[in-house]
PDB file of C-alpha atoms in Angstrom:
ATOM      1  CA  MET A 293      25.481  -8.491  20.918  1.00 50.00           C
ATOM      2  CA  ARG A 294      25.963  -8.127  18.028  1.00 49.00           C
ATOM      3  CA  VAL A 295      24.203 -11.562  17.063  1.00 44.00           C
ATOM      4  CA  VAL A 296      20.947  -8.670  18.951  1.00 43.00           C
ATOM      5  CA  LEU A 297      21.407  -6.368  16.447  1.00 42.00           C
ATOM      6  CA  ILE A 298      21.566  -8.340  13.291  1.00 48.00           C
ATOM      7  CA  LEU A 299      18.370 -10.234  14.265  1.00 42.00           C
ATOM      8  CA  LEU A 300      16.681  -6.551  14.684  1.00 46.00           C
ATOM      9  CA  LEU A 301      18.478  -5.323  11.929  1.00 44.00           C
ATOM     10  CA  ALA A 302      16.966  -8.072   9.439  1.00 47.00           C
ATOM     11  CA  ALA A 303      13.887  -7.827  12.116  1.00 46.00           C
ATOM     12  CA  VAL A 304      13.372  -4.221  10.779  1.00 46.00           C
ATOM     13  CA  ILE A 305      13.550  -4.876   7.143  1.00 47.00           C
ATOM     14  CA  SER A 306      11.624  -7.535   6.435  1.00 45.00           C
ATOM     15  CA  ALA A 307       8.302  -6.223   8.641  1.00 46.00           C
ATOM     16  CA  ALA A 308       9.281  -2.912   6.740  1.00 47.00           C
ATOM     17  CA  GLY A 309       9.708  -5.325   3.450  1.00 45.00           C
ATOM     18  CA  ALA A 310       5.938  -7.009   4.521  1.00 46.00           C
ATOM     19  CA  HIS A 311       3.817  -4.363   4.142  1.00 57.00           C
ATOM     20  CA  GLY A 312       1.868  -2.943   1.090  1.00 68.00           C
ATOM     21  CA  ALA A 313      -1.814  -2.773  -0.565  1.00 73.00           C
ATOM     22  CA  ALA A 314      -4.025  -4.346  -2.123  1.00 71.00           C
ATOM     23  CA  GLY A 315      -7.099  -3.830  -3.706  1.00 71.00           C
ATOM     24  CA  HIS A 316     -10.554  -6.813  -3.555  1.00 67.00           C
ATOM     25  CA  LEU A 317     -13.446  -6.775  -5.804  1.00 63.00           C
ATOM     26  CA  GLU A 318     -16.432  -6.805  -3.630  1.00 61.00           C
ATOM     27  CA  ALA A 319     -20.235  -8.363  -5.358  1.00 55.00           C
ATOM     28  CA  ASP A 320     -22.630  -5.788  -5.791  1.00 58.00           C
ATOM     29  CA  ALA A 321     -25.349  -5.543  -8.479  1.00 62.00           C
ATOM     30  CA  ARG A 322     -25.445  -2.103 -10.045  1.00 73.00           C
ATOM     31  CA  ALA A 323     -21.600  -0.426  -8.715  1.00 85.00           C
ATOM     32  CA  VAL A 324     -18.385  -1.411  -9.122  1.00 88.00           C
ATOM     33  CA  THR A 325     -17.267  -1.427  -4.830  1.00 89.00           C
ATOM     34  CA  LEU A 326     -13.844  -1.982  -4.420  1.00 91.00           C
ATOM     35  CA  ARG A 327     -12.072  -2.890  -0.731  1.00 92.00           C
ATOM     36  CA  PHE A 328      -8.479  -0.954  -0.348  1.00 92.00           C
ATOM     37  CA  GLU A 329      -7.129  -2.588   2.107  1.00 90.00           C
ATOM     38  CA  TYR A 330      -3.053  -3.068   3.712  1.00 88.00           C
ATOM     39  CA  SER A 331      -1.136  -6.466   3.413  1.00 82.00           C
ATOM     40  CA  VAL A 332      -2.418  -6.996   7.424  1.00 85.00           C
ATOM     41  CA  GLY A 333      -6.108  -6.926   7.051  1.00 87.00           C
ATOM     42  CA  GLU A 334      -6.495  -3.781   8.061  1.00 92.00           C
ATOM     43  CA  PRO A 335      -8.415  -0.761   5.966  1.00 93.00           C
ATOM     44  CA  MET A 336      -7.457   1.169   3.307  1.00 94.00           C
ATOM     45  CA  ALA A 337      -9.742   4.055   5.282  1.00 95.00           C
ATOM     46  CA  ASP A 338     -10.104   7.567   3.838  1.00 96.00           C
ATOM     47  CA  ALA A 339      -7.346   7.301   1.491  1.00 96.00           C
ATOM     48  CA  GLU A 340      -7.666   8.976  -2.177  1.00 97.00           C
ATOM     49  CA  THR A 341      -9.583   7.294  -5.441  1.00 97.00           C
ATOM     50  CA  ALA A 342      -9.733   7.843  -8.810  1.00 97.00           C
ATOM     51  CA  VAL A 343     -11.816   6.088 -11.328  1.00 96.00           C
ATOM     52  CA  TYR A 344     -10.461   6.596 -14.915  1.00 96.00           C
ATOM     53  CA  ASP A 345     -12.091   5.027 -18.453  1.00 94.00           C
ATOM     54  CA  ALA A 346     -10.597   3.357 -21.133  1.00 90.00           C
ATOM     55  CA  ALA A 347      -9.263   6.521 -22.955  1.00 93.00           C
ATOM     56  CA  GLY A 348      -7.576   6.960 -19.211  1.00 94.00           C
ATOM     57  CA  VAL A 349      -9.631  10.175 -18.549  1.00 95.00           C
ATOM     58  CA  LEU A 350     -10.857  10.973 -15.367  1.00 97.00           C
ATOM     59  CA  VAL A 351     -14.410  10.637 -14.572  1.00 96.00           C
ATOM     60  CA  GLN A 352     -14.549  10.018 -10.929  1.00 96.00           C
ATOM     61  CA  ARG A 353     -12.731  11.072  -7.379  1.00 97.00           C
ATOM     62  CA  GLY A 354     -13.252  10.345  -3.892  1.00 96.00           C
ATOM     63  CA  ARG A 355     -12.113   8.628  -1.015  1.00 97.00           C
ATOM     64  CA  THR A 356     -13.231   5.418   0.856  1.00 96.00           C
ATOM     65  CA  GLY A 357     -14.485   4.994   3.994  1.00 95.00           C
ATOM     66  CA  PRO A 358     -13.746   3.242   7.526  1.00 96.00           C
ATOM     67  CA  ALA A 359     -13.878  -0.094   5.744  1.00 95.00           C
ATOM     68  CA  GLY A 360     -11.731   1.102   3.426  1.00 95.00           C
ATOM     69  CA  LEU A 361     -14.903   0.681  -0.100  1.00 94.00           C
ATOM     70  CA  PHE A 362     -15.068   2.446  -2.668  1.00 95.00           C
ATOM     71  CA  SER A 363     -17.730   2.248  -5.747  1.00 92.00           C
ATOM     72  CA  PHE A 364     -19.194   3.679  -8.903  1.00 92.00           C
ATOM     73  CA  VAL A 365     -20.541   2.878 -11.381  1.00 89.00           C
ATOM     74  CA  PRO A 366     -19.975   2.504 -15.111  1.00 90.00           C
ATOM     75  CA  VAL A 367     -21.446   3.899 -18.009  1.00 88.00           C
ATOM     76  CA  ALA A 368     -20.072   1.710 -19.996  1.00 90.00           C
ATOM     77  CA  ALA A 369     -18.395  -1.857 -21.159  1.00 91.00           C
ATOM     78  CA  GLY A 370     -14.502  -1.863 -20.913  1.00 92.00           C
ATOM     79  CA  GLU A 371     -11.611  -1.482 -19.215  1.00 93.00           C
ATOM     80  CA  TRP A 372     -11.638   0.958 -16.002  1.00 93.00           C
ATOM     81  CA  GLN A 373      -8.702   1.897 -13.899  1.00 93.00           C
ATOM     82  CA  VAL A 374      -9.117   2.269 -10.479  1.00 94.00           C
ATOM     83  CA  TRP A 375      -6.652   4.235  -8.357  1.00 94.00           C
ATOM     84  CA  ALA A 376      -6.068   4.849  -4.632  1.00 94.00           C
ATOM     85  CA  GLY A 377      -3.640   6.026  -2.249  1.00 93.00           C
ATOM     86  CA  ASP A 378      -3.183   6.983   1.272  1.00 91.00           C
ATOM     87  CA  GLY A 379      -1.021  10.088   1.226  1.00 90.00           C
ATOM     88  CA  LEU A 380       2.093   7.556   3.246  1.00 87.00           C
ATOM     89  CA  GLY A 381       3.162   5.995  -0.058  1.00 84.00           C
ATOM     90  CA  HIS A 382       1.016   3.207  -0.312  1.00 87.00           C
ATOM     91  CA  GLU A 383      -0.471   3.719  -3.845  1.00 88.00           C
ATOM     92  CA  LEU A 384      -2.424   0.624  -5.876  1.00 88.00           C
ATOM     93  CA  ARG A 385      -4.338   1.221  -9.680  1.00 89.00           C
ATOM     94  CA  VAL A 386      -6.609  -1.671 -10.081  1.00 90.00           C
ATOM     95  CA  PRO A 387      -7.323  -2.714 -13.490  1.00 92.00           C
ATOM     96  CA  VAL A 388     -11.213  -3.862 -13.352  1.00 91.00           C
ATOM     97  CA  THR A 389     -13.019  -5.337 -17.031  1.00 91.00           C
ATOM     98  CA  VAL A 390     -16.993  -4.246 -17.494  1.00 89.00           C
ATOM     99  CA  ASP A 391     -18.853  -6.550 -19.747  1.00 89.00           C
ATOM    100  CA  ALA A 392     -21.625  -5.847 -21.429  1.00 87.00           C
ATOM    101  CA  ARG A 393     -24.009  -7.101 -18.959  1.00 84.00           C
ATOM    102  CA  GLY A 394     -22.901  -5.197 -16.383  1.00 78.00           C
ATOM    103  CA  GLN A 395     -21.106  -7.634 -14.501  1.00 83.00           C
ATOM    104  CA  ALA A 396     -17.107  -6.377 -13.181  1.00 84.00           C
ATOM    105  CA  ALA A 397     -14.297  -8.505 -12.983  1.00 84.00           C
ATOM    106  CA  LEU A 398     -10.163  -8.175 -11.555  1.00 81.00           C
ATOM    107  CA  GLU A 399      -8.277  -8.140 -14.419  1.00 74.00           C
ATOM    108  CA  GLY A 400      -4.784 -10.696 -13.023  1.00 64.00           C
ATOM    109  CA  GLY A 401      -6.529 -10.710  -9.791  1.00 54.00           C
ATOM    110  CA  PRO A 402      -6.077  -8.229  -6.428  1.00 51.00           C
ATOM    111  CA  THR A 403      -2.885  -5.780  -7.443  1.00 55.00           C
ATOM    112  CA  ALA A 404      -0.933  -5.704  -4.537  1.00 55.00           C
ATOM    113  CA  VAL A 405       2.082  -1.964  -3.851  1.00 54.00           C
ATOM    114  CA  LYS A 406       4.952  -2.659  -1.584  1.00 55.00           C
ATOM    115  CA  LEU A 407       6.654   0.177  -0.176  1.00 59.00           C
ATOM    116  CA  PRO A 408       8.742   2.704  -2.064  1.00 65.00           C
ATOM    117  CA  PRO A 409      12.390   1.339  -2.544  1.00 67.00           C
ATOM    118  CA  MET A 410      13.449   4.683  -1.935  1.00 72.00           C
ATOM    119  CA  LEU A 411      11.766   4.170   1.784  1.00 72.00           C
ATOM    120  CA  LEU A 412      12.582   0.623   2.528  1.00 69.00           C
ATOM    121  CA  LEU A 413      16.539   2.499   1.404  1.00 74.00           C
ATOM    122  CA  GLY A 414      16.223   5.280   4.145  1.00 80.00           C
ATOM    123  CA  LEU A 415      14.299   2.179   7.180  1.00 80.00           C
ATOM    124  CA  LEU A 416      17.390   1.006   6.733  1.00 80.00           C
ATOM    125  CA  LEU A 417      19.969   3.275   6.470  1.00 86.00           C
ATOM    126  CA  THR A 418      18.374   4.498   9.500  1.00 90.00           C
ATOM    127  CA  SER A 419      18.888   1.260  11.001  1.00 88.00           C
ATOM    128  CA  VAL A 420      22.562   1.327  10.551  1.00 89.00           C
ATOM    129  CA  ALA A 421      23.527   4.391  11.385  1.00 89.00           C
ATOM    130  CA  LEU A 422      21.017   3.831  15.546  1.00 89.00           C
ATOM    131  CA  ASN A 423      22.634   0.545  15.724  1.00 88.00           C
ATOM    132  CA  GLY A 424      26.394   2.322  14.697  1.00 86.00           C
ATOM    133  CA  LEU A 425      24.904   4.997  17.049  1.00 87.00           C
ATOM    134  CA  LEU A 426      24.804   2.586  20.056  1.00 85.00           C
ATOM    135  CA  LEU A 427      27.615   0.957  19.242  1.00 85.00           C
ATOM    136  CA  LEU A 428      29.794   3.628  19.853  1.00 85.00           C
ATOM    137  CA  ARG A 429      28.137   4.779  23.305  1.00 85.00           C
ATOM    138  CA  LEU A 430      28.710   0.812  24.610  1.00 84.00           C
ATOM    139  CA  ARG A 431      32.948   1.160  22.813  1.00 83.00           C
ATOM    140  CA  ARG A 432      32.324   4.004  24.934  1.00 84.00           C
ATOM    141  CA  ARG A 433      31.315   1.861  27.602  1.00 80.00           C
ATOM    142  CA  SER A 434      33.234  -0.391  27.945  1.00 71.00           C
ATOM    143  CA  PRO A 435      36.780  -0.173  30.211  1.00 70.00           C
ATOM    144  CA  SER A 436      39.423  -0.456  27.750  1.00 60.00           C
TER     145      SER A 436
END
């Protein structure tokens, strides 16, 4: 029984740590289009987005579409930051470099952000508490 509980706890912890978010650059001639998705490949649909210029000034707000896509047209070459968040703890900031010809590239490739450590700690503590209650219940049922 202990082995089953330990394996179950390990599965919960590993599953929680494996879920995150990522942003990928999509090819487009005029606009910079980013595809935001969770680590399992599901699109971050209807996520809030914000675009910041090189000075850190907010220049656009929006939301991703059903496929997790978000586009903006940079007005100048330089370093841009695109932020996306789903309101459930998945947030990421994607650095985009736009050259003088208007060609965009991600700095360092796709970026990913894991679930916040406090959420993982909460999941762990919840799992430990539930397993403890299960053990107490099983002990009370078994004859001494």
